[in-house]
XYZ file of C-alpha atoms in Angstrom:
708
model
C 25.644 -5.731 -21.591
C 28.529 -8.157 -21.643
C 28.530 -10.751 -18.898
C 30.599 -9.961 -15.842
C 33.053 -12.794 -15.236
C 33.322 -14.154 -11.720
C 37.021 -13.491 -11.403
C 36.466 -9.797 -11.986
C 33.487 -9.124 -9.773
C 35.405 -7.613 -6.897
C 38.056 -5.644 -8.760
C 38.239 -1.878 -8.801
C 38.830 -0.098 -12.108
C 38.962 3.388 -13.522
C 35.934 4.850 -15.231
C 36.550 8.089 -17.060
C 33.577 10.441 -17.221
C 33.002 11.922 -20.646
C 32.895 15.697 -21.222
C 29.212 15.242 -22.085
C 28.571 13.738 -18.650
C 30.483 16.499 -16.873
C 28.460 19.145 -18.699
C 25.250 17.906 -17.064
C 25.990 19.500 -13.690
C 24.537 22.789 -12.590
C 27.245 24.546 -10.633
C 30.734 25.313 -11.937
C 32.174 23.645 -8.867
C 30.469 20.421 -9.806
C 32.777 20.109 -12.808
C 35.816 19.823 -10.564
C 35.179 16.136 -10.035
C 37.689 13.315 -9.755
C 38.221 11.787 -13.152
C 38.156 8.209 -11.923
C 35.985 6.258 -9.510
C 36.023 2.843 -7.917
C 33.479 0.403 -9.231
C 32.322 -2.805 -7.572
C 31.209 -5.079 -10.392
C 29.066 -7.288 -8.182
C 26.967 -4.358 -7.035
C 26.979 -2.810 -10.504
C 25.641 -6.085 -11.864
C 22.792 -5.965 -9.353
C 22.235 -2.310 -10.167
C 21.909 -3.043 -13.867
C 19.537 -5.920 -13.146
C 17.339 -3.501 -11.261
C 17.606 -0.969 -14.061
C 16.507 -3.565 -16.592
C 13.355 -4.240 -14.582
C 12.519 -0.661 -13.676
C 13.305 0.677 -17.140
C 12.722 -2.158 -19.637
C 12.605 0.296 -22.519
C 16.284 1.058 -21.877
C 17.398 -2.523 -21.265
C 18.881 -3.096 -24.699
C 22.501 -4.116 -25.215
C 23.171 -1.323 -27.663
C 22.371 1.292 -25.008
C 25.130 0.144 -22.665
C 28.845 -0.162 -23.406
C 30.420 -3.563 -22.990
C 31.878 -3.487 -19.485
C 34.824 -5.862 -19.316
C 36.791 -6.619 -16.135
C 40.240 -5.030 -15.872
C 39.454 -2.593 -18.683
C 39.079 1.194 -18.262
C 35.778 2.296 -19.755
C 34.893 5.706 -21.093
C 31.247 6.284 -20.226
C 29.154 8.043 -22.841
C 25.933 6.127 -22.201
C 22.465 7.542 -21.700
C 21.573 8.019 -18.061
C 18.919 6.527 -15.849
C 17.582 8.097 -12.660
C 19.573 7.225 -9.565
C 18.803 8.515 -6.127
C 22.312 9.332 -4.962
C 25.806 7.983 -5.115
C 28.493 6.840 -2.740
C 31.853 7.861 -4.178
C 34.615 5.942 -2.439
C 38.399 5.849 -2.381
C 38.415 2.848 -0.040
C 40.108 -0.390 -0.952
C 37.220 -2.680 -1.933
C 39.059 -5.562 -0.240
C 39.438 -3.747 3.065
C 37.694 -5.039 6.177
C 34.068 -3.977 6.285
C 34.020 -3.096 2.606
C 34.111 -6.518 0.969
C 31.202 -7.351 -1.244
C 31.847 -11.080 -0.788
C 30.670 -10.899 2.813
C 27.038 -11.265 1.787
C 24.471 -8.720 0.678
C 25.384 -5.361 2.114
C 23.385 -3.224 -0.257
C 20.715 -0.774 0.715
C 18.445 1.588 -1.104
C 18.922 4.394 1.392
C 22.024 6.465 0.695
C 22.145 9.064 3.439
C 25.899 9.006 4.028
C 28.795 9.495 1.651
C 32.291 8.085 1.869
C 35.086 10.587 1.327
C 35.307 12.534 -0.822
C 31.711 13.610 -0.189
C 30.610 14.433 -3.722
C 26.883 14.080 -4.413
C 26.975 13.828 -8.196
C 23.530 15.246 -8.936
C 22.590 16.574 -12.348
C 20.441 19.637 -12.906
C 17.521 17.378 -13.868
C 18.002 15.289 -10.695
C 19.393 12.346 -12.682
C 22.758 10.748 -12.320
C 25.105 9.009 -14.740
C 25.087 5.235 -14.669
C 28.866 5.281 -14.610
C 29.193 6.394 -11.002
C 30.679 4.008 -8.461
C 28.454 1.803 -6.335
C 31.500 0.400 -4.540
C 29.980 0.364 -1.049
C 26.286 -0.128 -0.541
C 26.360 1.639 2.804
C 26.012 -1.327 5.084
C 25.832 0.992 8.066
C 22.680 2.625 6.688
C 20.959 -0.741 6.418
C 22.014 -1.683 9.911
C 20.780 1.619 11.241
C 17.340 1.268 9.679
C 16.687 -2.473 9.932
C 19.152 -4.007 12.357
C 18.893 -3.656 16.098
C 15.115 -4.112 16.334
C 14.456 -5.019 19.947
C 11.797 -7.462 21.162
C 8.419 -5.948 21.920
C 7.333 -5.817 25.544
C 4.600 -8.359 26.277
C 2.164 -6.493 28.518
C -0.217 -9.372 29.093
C -2.125 -12.386 27.814
C -5.845 -12.747 28.462
C -7.660 -16.080 28.897
C -9.152 -17.781 25.885
C -12.504 -16.662 24.570
C -14.557 -17.520 21.497
C -14.744 -15.221 18.500
C -17.798 -14.913 16.290
C -16.807 -17.878 14.121
C -16.588 -20.154 17.157
C -12.821 -20.546 17.300
C -11.088 -19.818 20.559
C -8.491 -17.093 20.787
C -6.529 -15.250 23.393
C -5.635 -11.582 23.397
C -2.017 -10.460 23.566
C -0.981 -6.882 24.268
C 2.441 -5.624 23.214
C 4.333 -2.374 23.538
C 6.747 -1.074 20.902
C 8.619 2.179 20.286
C 7.148 4.671 17.861
C 10.522 4.709 16.085
C 12.419 1.420 16.287
C 15.811 2.881 15.409
C 15.506 5.678 17.983
C 15.217 4.092 21.406
C 13.486 6.311 23.933
C 12.948 6.125 27.635
C 9.739 4.398 28.688
C 8.788 7.650 30.424
C 8.365 9.268 27.004
C 4.883 7.954 26.422
C 4.469 9.881 23.186
C 7.331 7.726 21.825
C 5.572 4.425 22.608
C 2.682 2.532 21.060
C 0.516 -0.337 22.252
C -0.344 -3.143 19.841
C -3.340 -5.459 20.118
C -3.118 -9.012 18.787
C -5.368 -12.067 18.840
C -4.038 -15.623 18.633
C -6.397 -18.314 17.313
C -4.972 -21.675 18.278
C -7.802 -24.190 18.667
C -11.349 -25.142 17.892
C -14.078 -24.336 20.423
C -13.789 -25.908 23.850
C -15.725 -29.202 23.642
C -16.749 -28.793 27.282
C -17.993 -25.210 27.768
C -18.568 -25.840 31.478
C -14.822 -26.280 31.941
C -13.173 -22.964 31.098
C -9.632 -22.827 29.817
C -7.031 -22.090 32.420
C -6.029 -18.426 32.279
C -2.366 -19.425 32.330
C -2.584 -22.128 29.640
C 0.605 -21.644 27.666
C 0.996 -20.691 24.037
C 2.285 -23.714 22.176
C 5.940 -23.411 21.139
C 5.559 -26.458 18.891
C 2.851 -25.142 16.569
C 4.123 -22.959 13.715
C 2.763 -19.429 13.455
C 0.697 -18.097 10.599
C 0.433 -14.315 10.563
C -2.607 -12.898 8.757
C -1.919 -9.487 7.227
C -5.150 -7.688 6.412
C -5.875 -4.975 3.868
C -5.799 -1.249 4.461
C -4.062 0.911 5.274
C -6.035 1.773 8.383
C -8.145 -1.344 8.958
C -8.394 -3.312 12.175
C -7.629 -7.028 12.097
C -10.072 -9.017 14.273
C -9.564 -12.759 14.548
C -13.060 -13.648 13.335
C -12.719 -11.746 10.076
C -12.143 -14.792 7.856
C -13.677 -17.849 9.577
C -12.666 -20.353 6.904
C -9.058 -19.208 7.158
C -8.934 -20.113 10.854
C -10.362 -23.561 10.158
C -7.953 -24.152 7.266
C -4.870 -23.191 9.272
C -5.808 -25.023 12.474
C -6.492 -28.195 10.495
C -2.945 -27.900 9.144
C -1.416 -27.526 12.586
C -0.900 -23.747 12.627
C -1.839 -21.149 15.181
C -2.986 -17.899 13.573
C -1.915 -14.498 14.863
C -3.924 -11.392 13.971
C -2.098 -8.153 14.758
C -3.890 -4.833 14.567
C -1.344 -2.634 12.795
C -0.106 0.433 14.642
C -2.772 3.140 14.758
C -5.579 0.852 13.558
C -8.421 -1.090 15.132
C -7.615 -1.835 18.769
C -4.015 -0.604 18.409
C -4.544 3.103 19.100
C -2.939 5.929 17.178
C -1.654 7.380 20.460
C -0.210 5.759 23.571
C -2.698 7.479 25.879
C -4.751 10.656 26.236
C -1.703 12.658 27.281
C 0.242 11.602 24.208
C -2.816 12.317 22.056
C -3.106 15.842 23.404
C 0.597 16.412 22.801
C 0.391 15.248 19.181
C -2.772 17.221 18.444
C -1.053 20.369 19.715
C 1.910 19.863 17.387
C 2.515 21.911 14.272
C 1.325 20.441 10.988
C 4.925 19.561 10.098
C 5.418 17.673 13.360
C 2.095 15.908 12.891
C 3.224 14.863 9.420
C 6.462 13.461 10.843
C 4.432 11.527 13.407
C 2.037 10.082 10.816
C 4.904 9.159 8.480
C 5.890 6.492 11.019
C 2.702 4.494 10.365
C 3.524 3.147 6.905
C 4.292 -0.474 6.098
C 8.018 -0.248 6.891
C 7.288 0.427 10.548
C 4.455 -2.102 10.552
C 7.090 -4.656 9.562
C 9.360 -3.523 12.386
C 6.459 -3.972 14.817
C 5.806 -7.490 13.537
C 9.483 -8.341 13.815
C 9.560 -7.002 17.379
C 6.570 -9.224 18.216
C 8.307 -12.227 16.646
C 11.429 -11.591 18.710
C 9.296 -11.217 21.829
C 7.535 -14.537 21.228
C 10.864 -16.237 20.538
C 12.093 -15.001 23.892
C 8.911 -15.961 25.758
C 8.596 -19.412 24.176
C 12.338 -20.147 24.023
C 12.089 -21.347 20.440
C 12.921 -20.169 16.952
C 9.945 -18.684 15.099
C 9.505 -18.006 11.420
C 6.291 -16.447 10.191
C 4.155 -17.914 7.445
C 2.418 -14.823 6.067
C -1.097 -14.933 4.599
C -1.759 -11.586 3.001
C -4.841 -9.848 1.654
C -4.528 -6.662 -0.430
C -2.378 -4.124 1.495
C -1.109 -7.056 3.541
C 0.905 -7.984 0.445
C 2.568 -4.556 0.570
C 3.597 -5.249 4.168
C 4.817 -8.757 3.342
C 6.954 -7.599 0.415
C 8.669 -5.033 2.628
C 9.247 -7.794 5.183
C 10.670 -10.067 2.478
C 12.954 -7.262 1.279
C 14.713 -6.472 4.516
C 14.117 -9.319 6.987
C 13.699 -12.477 4.896
C 15.342 -14.704 7.523
C 12.272 -14.187 9.713
C 9.933 -15.723 7.132
C 9.048 -19.286 6.228
C 6.622 -18.498 3.410
C 4.648 -15.606 1.928
C 1.183 -16.185 0.453
C -0.518 -13.198 -1.173
C -4.054 -12.781 -2.506
C -4.839 -9.608 -4.488
C -1.892 -7.846 -2.901
C 1.155 -7.644 -5.146
C 2.474 -4.101 -4.631
C 3.227 -1.986 -7.725
C 6.997 -2.275 -7.416
C 8.931 0.462 -9.161
C 5.832 2.512 -9.993
C 5.012 6.059 -8.929
C 1.643 6.977 -7.396
C 0.586 8.598 -10.653
C 1.417 5.473 -12.656
C -0.602 3.394 -10.205
C -3.650 5.653 -10.427
C -3.509 5.752 -14.203
C -4.119 2.004 -14.082
C -6.734 2.369 -11.351
C -8.791 4.819 -13.378
C -8.931 2.414 -16.302
C -10.906 0.070 -14.047
C -12.988 2.883 -12.554
C -14.019 4.202 -15.965
C -14.876 0.748 -17.213
C -17.239 0.070 -14.331
C -18.852 3.490 -14.692
C -19.455 2.663 -18.335
C -21.061 -0.618 -17.325
C -23.315 1.082 -14.794
C -24.466 4.034 -16.885
C -24.393 2.541 -20.371
C -25.583 -1.002 -19.801
C -27.587 -1.166 -16.598
C -29.064 2.188 -15.584
C -28.666 4.814 -18.326
C -31.456 6.883 -16.770
C -29.343 7.390 -13.645
C -26.954 9.731 -15.461
C -29.537 12.505 -15.374
C -30.727 11.497 -11.907
C -27.218 11.772 -10.505
C -26.855 15.175 -12.147
C -29.970 16.344 -10.304
C -28.684 14.953 -7.002
C -25.247 16.554 -7.122
C -26.615 19.888 -8.301
C -29.008 19.870 -5.357
C -26.308 18.861 -2.859
C -23.940 21.463 -4.250
C -26.332 24.415 -4.354
C -29.451 23.737 -2.277
C -28.541 21.388 0.566
C -28.516 22.915 4.071
C -25.576 25.185 4.747
C -23.283 23.750 7.393
C -21.146 25.873 9.674
C -17.943 24.321 8.409
C -15.751 21.561 9.719
C -12.625 22.304 11.714
C -9.765 22.589 9.271
C -11.888 24.019 6.464
C -11.691 27.619 5.356
C -15.383 28.070 4.568
C -18.810 26.564 5.274
C -20.210 24.047 2.836
C -23.538 22.493 1.911
C -24.464 18.981 2.948
C -26.193 16.719 5.451
C -24.771 15.531 8.751
C -24.714 11.761 9.162
C -25.693 9.748 12.215
C -24.986 6.236 13.432
C -27.441 3.389 13.891
C -28.294 4.544 17.421
C -28.678 8.173 16.450
C -25.219 9.226 17.603
C -23.483 12.004 15.704
C -20.630 10.774 13.517
C -19.270 14.192 12.630
C -19.298 13.234 8.929
C -21.329 14.787 6.134
C -22.936 13.922 2.847
C -21.850 16.449 0.223
C -21.970 16.280 -3.547
C -18.302 15.266 -3.581
C -18.625 12.543 -0.949
C -21.662 11.216 -2.833
C -19.519 10.830 -5.942
C -17.028 8.592 -4.102
C -19.577 5.760 -4.013
C -17.890 4.162 -7.017
C -15.574 2.485 -4.510
C -18.325 -0.108 -4.051
C -18.049 -1.111 -7.729
C -15.019 -3.268 -6.965
C -17.030 -6.405 -6.251
C -19.067 -6.113 -9.459
C -18.037 -8.306 -12.411
C -17.051 -6.424 -15.537
C -19.035 -6.900 -18.724
C -17.023 -8.751 -21.337
C -16.009 -6.659 -24.342
C -15.185 -8.018 -27.763
C -11.639 -6.718 -27.294
C -11.108 -8.676 -24.074
C -8.756 -11.611 -24.161
C -10.379 -14.997 -23.796
C -9.470 -17.024 -20.749
C -9.983 -20.547 -19.527
C -12.762 -19.612 -17.157
C -15.020 -22.027 -15.379
C -17.354 -19.174 -14.549
C -18.265 -16.764 -17.323
C -18.398 -13.056 -16.565
C -21.626 -11.255 -17.238
C -22.460 -10.904 -20.922
C -25.248 -8.608 -21.986
C -25.379 -10.244 -25.407
C -26.914 -13.390 -23.941
C -30.445 -14.046 -25.084
C -31.199 -16.288 -22.117
C -33.212 -14.464 -19.479
C -32.960 -10.874 -18.214
C -29.786 -9.076 -17.290
C -28.272 -10.144 -14.007
C -27.453 -6.893 -12.263
C -24.476 -7.038 -9.875
C -25.419 -6.350 -6.268
C -23.264 -3.185 -5.859
C -25.052 -1.618 -8.821
C -28.433 -2.606 -7.404
C -27.639 -0.929 -4.086
C -26.436 2.278 -5.721
C -29.474 2.405 -7.992
C -31.748 1.956 -4.984
C -30.039 4.886 -3.256
C -30.330 7.084 -6.345
C -34.007 6.191 -6.692
C -34.575 7.142 -3.044
C -32.829 10.486 -3.596
C -34.968 11.231 -6.631
C -38.109 10.314 -4.709
C -37.153 12.730 -1.913
C -36.384 15.578 -4.271
C -39.440 15.100 -6.452
C -39.861 18.273 -8.494
C -37.351 20.149 -6.377
C -34.614 20.177 -8.975
C -32.609 23.200 -10.029
C -35.454 24.413 -12.193
C -37.872 24.413 -9.282
C -38.918 27.636 -7.611
C -39.343 25.876 -4.253
C -37.205 27.113 -1.370
C -34.319 25.173 0.112
C -36.389 24.282 3.144
C -38.913 22.506 0.944
C -36.240 20.285 -0.595
C -34.852 17.801 1.870
C -33.330 14.354 2.009
C -35.125 11.822 4.209
C -33.549 9.911 7.086
C -34.161 6.695 5.159
C -32.126 7.957 2.214
C -29.339 9.187 4.478
C -29.302 5.776 6.160
C -28.995 4.068 2.770
C -26.074 6.342 1.928
C -24.369 5.693 5.287
C -24.631 1.937 4.793
C -23.249 2.156 1.252
C -20.391 4.577 1.950
C -17.418 2.271 2.493
C -14.449 4.534 3.238
C -15.412 4.833 6.935
C -12.678 7.401 7.479
C -14.224 8.476 10.788
C -12.929 5.217 12.301
C -9.825 4.681 10.147
C -8.289 8.090 9.403
C -4.933 6.563 8.432
C -6.567 5.237 5.272
C -6.981 8.788 4.007
C -3.737 10.158 5.378
C -1.427 7.421 4.069
C -3.260 5.908 1.115
C -1.046 7.582 -1.483
C 2.061 7.419 0.710
C 2.114 3.605 0.570
C 3.163 3.952 -3.087
C 6.095 6.292 -2.342
C 9.455 4.569 -2.096
C 13.058 5.284 -2.927
C 15.173 2.857 -4.899
C 18.877 2.860 -5.702
C 17.877 4.079 -9.170
C 15.279 6.684 -8.337
C 14.402 9.118 -5.590
C 10.985 8.863 -4.026
C 8.527 11.211 -5.649
C 5.876 13.128 -3.721
C 2.409 11.711 -4.230
C 1.062 15.271 -4.548
C -2.537 14.022 -4.585
C -1.813 12.029 -7.721
C -5.303 10.521 -7.887
C -7.032 13.843 -8.442
C -4.518 14.887 -11.097
C -5.093 11.662 -13.012
C -8.862 12.081 -12.717
C -8.888 15.699 -13.888
C -6.665 14.860 -16.852
C -8.892 12.018 -18.035
C -9.872 12.691 -21.666
C -13.565 12.021 -21.004
C -13.844 15.041 -18.708
C -16.170 12.921 -16.585
C -14.347 13.752 -13.346
C -14.345 17.539 -13.687
C -16.616 17.797 -10.641
C -13.425 17.279 -8.608
C -11.258 20.180 -7.511
C -8.073 20.855 -5.618
C -8.385 22.832 -2.353
C -6.794 25.897 -3.981
C -9.616 26.096 -6.507
C -11.898 29.021 -5.735
C -14.084 29.038 -8.809
C -17.478 27.367 -8.887
C -17.224 23.773 -10.012
C -19.293 23.049 -13.075
C -21.010 19.745 -13.621
C -19.869 18.034 -16.838
C -22.319 18.687 -19.645
C -22.181 15.204 -21.177
C -21.217 12.524 -18.674
C -19.694 12.246 -15.258
C -18.384 9.302 -13.311
C -18.029 8.135 -9.743
C -14.514 7.759 -8.361
C -13.248 4.521 -6.834
C -10.578 3.748 -4.266
C -9.006 7.165 -4.575
C -8.722 9.885 -1.959
C -8.762 13.586 -2.679
C -7.741 16.666 -0.695
C -9.966 18.881 1.411
C -12.741 19.915 1.301
C -13.601 16.353 0.308
C -11.685 14.604 3.086
C -12.967 16.755 5.930
C -16.717 16.072 5.505
C -15.935 12.426 4.764
C -13.663 11.814 7.738
C -15.132 14.046 10.402
C -13.385 15.039 13.631
C -11.027 12.040 13.609
C -9.454 13.304 10.407
C -9.782 17.073 10.394
C -6.937 17.790 12.887
C -4.556 16.200 10.387
C -5.656 17.838 7.129
C -2.729 20.255 7.160
C -0.380 17.358 7.826
C -2.006 15.429 4.968
C -0.984 18.129 2.497
C 2.562 18.071 3.864
C 2.705 14.292 3.467
C 1.467 14.678 -0.105
C 4.459 16.946 -0.828
C 6.992 14.787 1.018
C 9.797 13.702 -1.315
C 12.231 11.957 1.027
C 10.335 8.776 1.827
C 12.653 5.903 2.759
C 12.815 2.728 0.741
C 9.992 0.240 1.179
C 11.648 -2.460 -0.913
C 15.133 -3.739 -1.634
C 14.923 -4.911 -5.236
C 18.274 -6.664 -5.194
C 17.295 -8.659 -2.124
C 13.954 -9.575 -3.680
C 15.647 -10.723 -6.878
C 18.045 -12.968 -4.977
C 15.302 -14.879 -3.164
C 15.530 -18.543 -4.228
C 18.134 -17.753 -6.871
C 18.971 -21.176 -8.393
C 22.362 -20.026 -9.662
C 23.560 -19.364 -6.115
C 21.572 -21.974 -4.248
C 24.660 -23.864 -3.164
C 25.930 -20.830 -1.256
C 22.989 -21.049 1.123
C 23.143 -19.328 4.472
C 26.910 -18.826 4.273
C 26.403 -16.035 1.787
C 23.323 -14.608 3.455
C 20.947 -16.110 0.921
C 17.417 -16.960 1.951
C 14.873 -19.353 0.548
C 11.383 -18.023 1.217
C 8.496 -19.640 -0.608
C 6.402 -16.950 -2.317
C 3.069 -17.632 -4.003
C 0.438 -15.147 -5.113
C -3.000 -15.048 -6.704
C -4.114 -12.129 -8.853
C -7.542 -11.466 -10.334
C -8.506 -10.305 -13.804
C -11.325 -8.086 -12.584
C -9.556 -6.562 -9.586
C -10.456 -2.861 -9.534
C -8.106 -2.086 -6.662
C -4.892 -3.952 -7.578
C -4.142 -3.937 -11.288
C -3.412 -7.346 -12.799
C -0.667 -6.067 -15.096
C 1.172 -4.366 -12.240
C 0.833 -7.541 -10.168
C 2.402 -9.617 -12.920
C 5.237 -7.104 -13.228
C 5.815 -7.170 -9.465
C 6.097 -10.961 -9.516
C 9.057 -10.617 -11.880
C 10.946 -8.641 -9.232
C 10.787 -11.452 -6.687
C 12.994 -14.481 -7.166
C 11.073 -17.738 -7.008
C 7.676 -16.033 -6.896
C 4.844 -18.151 -8.313
C 1.894 -16.042 -9.426
C -1.294 -17.366 -10.954
C -4.216 -15.459 -12.404
C -7.431 -16.781 -10.889
C -9.203 -18.861 -13.554
C -12.668 -17.753 -12.420
C -13.584 -14.570 -14.218
C -16.142 -13.430 -11.659
C -13.815 -13.772 -8.666
C -12.214 -10.560 -7.504
C -10.293 -8.594 -4.942
C -11.936 -9.971 -1.810
C -12.195 -13.632 -2.782
C -9.868 -14.744 0.026
C -12.402 -13.397 2.553
C -15.584 -14.657 0.880
C -17.436 -17.693 2.185
C -17.026 -20.615 -0.174
C -13.910 -19.157 -1.803
C -11.450 -18.903 1.089
C -10.526 -22.589 1.132
C -10.002 -22.685 -2.626
C -7.692 -19.662 -2.597
C -5.722 -20.956 0.403
C -5.349 -24.330 -1.280
C -3.772 -22.647 -4.302
C -1.421 -20.667 -2.091
C -0.294 -23.469 0.219
C -0.295 -26.403 -2.189
C 0.389 -24.827 -5.566
C -1.809 -24.313 -8.560
């Protein structure tokens, strides 16, 4: 594409649509379109930059005509997907419509200027030629401006967390929907948020308690730790070395439990809970849709504004992000960059511009590789043992009366907590096969085809002649569980003539399974309900696509056939066990009946809503690619704050062996963000959770804060 000269960036010119372009519309009335449109070259330039990143295979000069200022252009180019278009007859220099007033773009086009012509092709794609003259500033303001400070409900006296640091508890109140302000009497429209502020080392004189009213320091900068998820709580003692690192550098560290997680309840109170649970599935889905990362960011911004008001000082967050926390931070950086001082991400670069299916295609590469390591290199005998276990659980385990939300009873074992309390969750053959999620902390065996790296720590190599194989701990634990299952079943396999009552799984084995099962959906249902939704986002080039349980589709289409034990809820035929090999799944969630036994009563009321969320195709934008690209843009650095530019330091660490966040997608995401420094961890055996691991936290934080 020819360069767009500065003097022509804000001019409006005619673009004539070709007959070929007009023929792409479905209805006859769609052909009666205006022949010319306004075009804002500044926004078109940003649009084409985004297109080049999202669709690199199309980003070749020969595919685009040379667009020259002041020259009418006949558009006969190929098309790229665009969500929708604002067709405008406004003067681009009129008040409120000037592109030189700073970034006014948005990725949410809900309103059209007159004439209201949504130029949508029959294949839901739009011609690149259409005007982007006004980026709908009002839409951005409606969705991201006007966030009000949270209500500070109270501050509790300091206490010590498990790592010895002192913290105080802060309770906030925020609206369920930040751009729809409700009366405080509408309790179902409010949420309470729990936060813990670590600001000092332990009291050197335990006999002298801290004063309950000791103030929060307005001088110390704030570090905000964003944990993984979605659905996890965020206690202040989770990463002890992080607290020590930050306090030594003069920070106070705020841990916020995201809305609906941990000590921030999913409902305002029991009355609101009853009201939501009595809603239709569609209304429940609308309620749950407000718990993604975009509204988490609004909550965090409301807390920041509240603290600014309480402390009478300006506050900018320094974000330290683990896994899903990086998703949250990137949304924050997209829409509210002025609130941030720096963003530091470990194993949490979101897959920008990728659909859920594209993400899971990468995920299953890692899942298959670890299954191959387990079954081919460490415990080949377990392939047949696992077959025996799942056949027993599928056909001979005790028949359960069914879980609320399921259409039929199923076979499995009810699970209990450490104190014998009922959890409402079950072990079934499908939940057993989700144990591959624990493989994420196991190093991958080096293949000959792997690229060499400058690693100080070598990954496991089975070709070494020095000593026996070193078996990763996750594989050891799974093998121990499988061995315990086999011991319980004895000769009671499918070929046995023993009755069901004579084949049983011991409490010890069930306890081993409970300790190894890591989804814990009974205490974090949002993980199951929103796990695929966190990948759904609109852009100005593409509508959001429904997740549609993408993980199970990718698994069932895998050429190995090793995941054919999975099924969609509509499947009524008996599931057959693969004849050759079968694999465990990883960090992937699948529809009922899998989710219901796994999540228990906390999840089952929302299974109908989960299917609706999986079909939802109008998710709002989670990222503003143009805003991300402009962060720390050297070419416009001199414009500074006058032009709305921000300078947020962004550093990230990615890991070669990360099973949960693909390295290639992380590297691609870094290219979207201006000024982002990303390094691949040089230690081959380090992985997804290294930021949280004792002995590694300080090293990772040093890279993030000080550079690599």
